[in-house]
Tab-separated table of C-alpha atoms in Angstrom:
chain	number	residue	atom	x	y	z
A	1	UNK	CA	25.860	10.957	17.159
A	2	UNK	CA	23.517	13.594	14.529
A	3	UNK	CA	23.656	11.077	11.705
A	4	UNK	CA	21.405	8.201	13.204
A	5	UNK	CA	19.325	6.559	10.748
A	6	UNK	CA	14.998	4.929	12.277
A	7	UNK	CA	12.955	2.893	11.385
A	8	UNK	CA	10.952	-0.277	12.137
A	9	UNK	CA	11.792	-3.909	13.118
A	10	UNK	CA	8.504	-5.826	11.774
A	11	UNK	CA	5.844	-4.207	9.587
A	12	UNK	CA	2.801	-6.412	7.211
A	13	UNK	CA	1.328	-5.766	4.748
A	14	UNK	CA	-1.862	-7.410	2.474
A	15	UNK	CA	-1.135	-9.308	-0.069
A	16	UNK	CA	-2.100	-7.299	-3.317
A	17	UNK	CA	-1.711	-3.682	-1.696
A	18	UNK	CA	0.445	-1.257	-0.378
A	19	UNK	CA	2.895	-1.190	2.596
A	20	UNK	CA	5.749	1.077	3.166
A	21	UNK	CA	9.161	0.494	5.245
A	22	UNK	CA	10.633	3.321	7.264
A	23	UNK	CA	13.774	4.935	7.159
A	24	UNK	CA	13.915	8.155	8.353
A	25	UNK	CA	17.270	10.842	9.414
A	26	UNK	CA	17.795	14.482	10.417
A	27	UNK	CA	19.641	15.694	7.682
A	28	UNK	CA	22.839	18.105	8.070
A	29	UNK	CA	24.439	20.825	6.669
A	30	UNK	CA	27.762	18.674	7.552
A	31	UNK	CA	26.889	15.550	5.771
A	32	UNK	CA	25.290	13.673	2.345
A	33	UNK	CA	23.995	11.262	1.051
A	34	UNK	CA	26.182	9.412	-0.922
A	35	UNK	CA	24.163	6.962	-1.888
A	36	UNK	CA	20.937	5.047	-0.905
A	37	UNK	CA	20.626	0.633	-0.924
A	38	UNK	CA	18.236	-1.259	-0.311
A	39	UNK	CA	18.853	-4.796	0.147
A	40	UNK	CA	16.263	-7.760	0.823
A	41	UNK	CA	17.259	-11.515	2.446
A	42	UNK	CA	15.156	-13.896	2.037
A	43	UNK	CA	16.285	-17.606	2.673
A	44	UNK	CA	19.624	-17.175	3.229
A	45	UNK	CA	20.124	-14.998	-0.153
A	46	UNK	CA	20.679	-11.216	-0.025
A	47	UNK	CA	19.489	-9.205	-3.223
A	48	UNK	CA	19.778	-5.759	-3.839
A	49	UNK	CA	16.080	-4.267	-5.108
A	50	UNK	CA	17.164	-0.144	-5.056
A	51	UNK	CA	19.744	1.580	-5.526
A	52	UNK	CA	20.530	5.226	-4.714
A	53	UNK	CA	23.282	6.931	-5.852
A	54	UNK	CA	24.860	10.005	-7.803
A	55	UNK	CA	22.894	8.470	-11.438
A	56	UNK	CA	20.245	8.280	-10.108
A	57	UNK	CA	17.686	5.441	-9.166
A	58	UNK	CA	17.840	1.785	-10.061
A	59	UNK	CA	16.081	-0.884	-9.536
A	60	UNK	CA	17.961	-3.898	-9.613
A	61	UNK	CA	15.662	-7.075	-9.438
A	62	UNK	CA	13.145	-7.070	-12.044
A	63	UNK	CA	10.291	-8.752	-9.785
A	64	UNK	CA	10.939	-4.847	-8.633
A	65	UNK	CA	10.334	-3.193	-10.937
A	66	UNK	CA	7.896	-0.613	-11.062
A	67	UNK	CA	5.856	-2.224	-7.869
A	68	UNK	CA	9.401	-0.121	-5.755
A	69	UNK	CA	9.486	4.039	-5.498
A	70	UNK	CA	11.988	6.319	-2.131
A	71	UNK	CA	10.757	9.989	-1.964
A	72	UNK	CA	12.479	12.014	-4.386
A	73	UNK	CA	12.126	15.452	-3.119
A	74	UNK	CA	12.574	15.081	0.401
A	75	UNK	CA	15.908	15.201	2.453
A	76	UNK	CA	16.252	13.133	5.419
A	77	UNK	CA	13.393	10.347	4.011
A	78	UNK	CA	14.831	7.112	2.651
A	79	UNK	CA	11.372	4.829	3.232
A	80	UNK	CA	11.158	2.417	0.481
A	81	UNK	CA	7.361	1.524	-0.774
A	82	UNK	CA	6.734	-1.482	-1.940
A	83	UNK	CA	3.183	-2.243	-4.274
A	84	UNK	CA	1.180	-4.483	-5.003
A	85	UNK	CA	2.675	-6.565	-2.561
A	86	UNK	CA	3.234	-10.116	-3.011
A	87	UNK	CA	3.216	-13.349	-0.793
A	88	UNK	CA	7.249	-13.858	-2.306
A	89	UNK	CA	7.751	-10.208	-0.950
A	90	UNK	CA	8.390	-11.607	2.328
A	91	UNK	CA	11.716	-11.008	3.877
A	92	UNK	CA	14.075	-9.123	5.826
A	93	UNK	CA	14.787	-5.694	4.351
A	94	UNK	CA	17.354	-3.452	4.836
A	95	UNK	CA	18.000	-0.229	5.046
A	96	UNK	CA	21.869	1.299	3.800
A	97	UNK	CA	22.608	4.638	3.918
A	98	UNK	CA	26.774	6.457	2.777
A	99	UNK	CA	26.776	9.432	3.394
A	100	UNK	CA	30.064	12.064	2.969
A	101	UNK	CA	31.300	14.163	5.513
A	102	UNK	CA	32.610	17.805	4.926
A	103	UNK	CA	35.882	16.089	5.111
A	104	UNK	CA	35.866	13.576	2.611
A	105	UNK	CA	35.102	11.542	4.737
A	106	UNK	CA	32.719	7.879	4.598
A	107	UNK	CA	29.054	7.544	7.333
A	108	UNK	CA	27.968	3.968	6.972
A	109	UNK	CA	24.759	3.582	8.892
A	110	UNK	CA	21.782	0.935	8.282
A	111	UNK	CA	17.897	-0.267	9.278
A	112	UNK	CA	16.357	-3.832	9.075
A	113	UNK	CA	13.122	-4.265	8.951
A	114	UNK	CA	10.943	-7.292	9.016
A	115	UNK	CA	8.657	-7.937	5.970
A	116	UNK	CA	5.555	-10.362	6.176
A	117	UNK	CA	2.944	-10.283	3.747
A	118	UNK	CA	0.097	-11.495	5.004
A	119	UNK	CA	-4.561	-12.824	2.892
A	120	UNK	CA	-7.062	-11.421	4.209
A	121	UNK	CA	-10.420	-12.511	3.327
A	122	UNK	CA	-12.719	-9.844	3.274
A	123	UNK	CA	-14.779	-8.288	6.339
A	124	UNK	CA	-18.769	-8.216	6.764
A	125	UNK	CA	-18.916	-5.041	4.457
A	126	UNK	CA	-20.969	-1.395	5.958
A	127	UNK	CA	-23.572	0.685	3.758
A	128	UNK	CA	-22.663	4.311	3.953
A	129	UNK	CA	-25.882	6.506	2.606
A	130	UNK	CA	-25.285	9.287	0.509
A	131	UNK	CA	-26.214	12.489	1.647
A	132	UNK	CA	-29.963	12.710	2.760
A	133	UNK	CA	-30.090	9.479	4.728
A	134	UNK	CA	-31.105	6.033	3.813
A	135	UNK	CA	-35.307	8.079	4.328
A	136	UNK	CA	-35.014	9.876	0.293
A	137	UNK	CA	-37.890	12.275	-0.992
A	138	UNK	CA	-38.870	11.062	-4.683
A	139	UNK	CA	-37.616	12.766	-7.121
A	140	UNK	CA	-33.973	12.946	-5.130
A	141	UNK	CA	-30.648	11.918	-6.857
A	142	UNK	CA	-29.093	9.059	-3.910
A	143	UNK	CA	-26.935	6.522	-3.768
A	144	UNK	CA	-25.429	3.371	-1.947
A	145	UNK	CA	-22.082	2.919	-0.902
A	146	UNK	CA	-20.437	-0.969	0.074
A	147	UNK	CA	-16.740	-0.376	1.510
A	148	UNK	CA	-15.600	-3.572	3.288
A	149	UNK	CA	-11.626	-4.159	3.921
A	150	UNK	CA	-9.426	-7.084	3.602
A	151	UNK	CA	-6.935	-7.937	0.052
A	152	UNK	CA	-7.730	-6.569	-2.650
A	153	UNK	CA	-9.022	-6.468	-5.547
A	154	UNK	CA	-12.307	-6.721	-3.892
A	155	UNK	CA	-15.327	-7.349	-5.747
A	156	UNK	CA	-19.196	-5.756	-4.890
A	157	UNK	CA	-22.550	-7.367	-5.538
A	158	UNK	CA	-25.758	-5.407	-5.508
A	159	UNK	CA	-29.587	-6.674	-4.553
A	160	UNK	CA	-32.789	-6.048	-4.186
A	161	UNK	CA	-34.441	-8.285	-2.047
A	162	UNK	CA	-33.532	-10.582	1.208
A	163	UNK	CA	-30.657	-12.390	1.699
A	164	UNK	CA	-31.356	-16.058	0.881
A	165	UNK	CA	-34.514	-15.138	0.218
A	166	UNK	CA	-34.823	-14.052	-4.107
A	167	UNK	CA	-32.883	-11.357	-5.541
A	168	UNK	CA	-32.201	-8.589	-8.209
A	169	UNK	CA	-28.781	-8.313	-8.878
A	170	UNK	CA	-29.249	-4.908	-9.636
A	171	UNK	CA	-25.282	-3.528	-10.125
A	172	UNK	CA	-21.284	-4.764	-9.471
A	173	UNK	CA	-20.172	-1.141	-8.143
A	174	UNK	CA	-18.988	-0.424	-4.846
A	175	UNK	CA	-21.617	2.477	-5.179
A	176	UNK	CA	-25.421	1.970	-6.525
A	177	UNK	CA	-26.690	5.067	-7.974
A	178	UNK	CA	-30.031	6.523	-8.229
A	179	UNK	CA	-30.732	9.639	-10.516
A	180	UNK	CA	-34.777	9.711	-9.513
A	181	UNK	CA	-35.815	7.756	-7.219
A	182	UNK	CA	-39.387	6.757	-7.788
A	183	UNK	CA	-42.081	5.241	-4.438
A	184	UNK	CA	-40.963	1.984	-6.164
A	185	UNK	CA	-37.704	2.308	-4.909
A	186	UNK	CA	-38.319	1.877	-1.663
A	187	UNK	CA	-37.513	-1.450	-0.269
A	188	UNK	CA	-35.039	-3.747	0.609
A	189	UNK	CA	-31.139	-4.052	-0.037
A	190	UNK	CA	-28.094	-5.360	0.317
A	191	UNK	CA	-24.993	-6.135	-1.022
A	192	UNK	CA	-22.085	-8.461	-0.776
A	193	UNK	CA	-17.943	-8.192	-1.052
A	194	UNK	CA	-16.028	-11.399	-2.034
A	195	UNK	CA	-11.855	-11.616	-3.029
A	196	UNK	CA	-10.595	-14.033	-3.663
């Protein structure tokens, strides 16, 4: 009863973002982790993605190379991190751990998580003001930051003016910064956030 893998049934991931598939157990002195295998089932076929054994870590599916990893030095943590999620990464992932006990018998446990990768539209952005706030003395440094969530990459644009009216494009960064404010900088500014 000591060795129990715990995970979660379902994980939602955002397209082009990253997600973690939990797979953990309480380490015990009586058992040594021999092998860890992460496999994925999609369209009724199963393939091994990742294998950790005496010879090290191996990513066995080329399309996951440089995108998957398992923590190196945390005993009991076999969670899989998948980065730059693609839509075909949706599927059923199984974490299988094999331990060797002190009397040399092998114990195998597994836990399966369903991953659903979704595209999320950019949210309406919020504007964060710098330290002094929105009323700032002339000569001061300040900044405005545009923040939105959704599937990356998110592109930001800053304008001076009013949406729908005459507007001047000032920046294609999330942050709009001034080194030294002048009275003429007073006015209305707005930002846009856009993703694919």
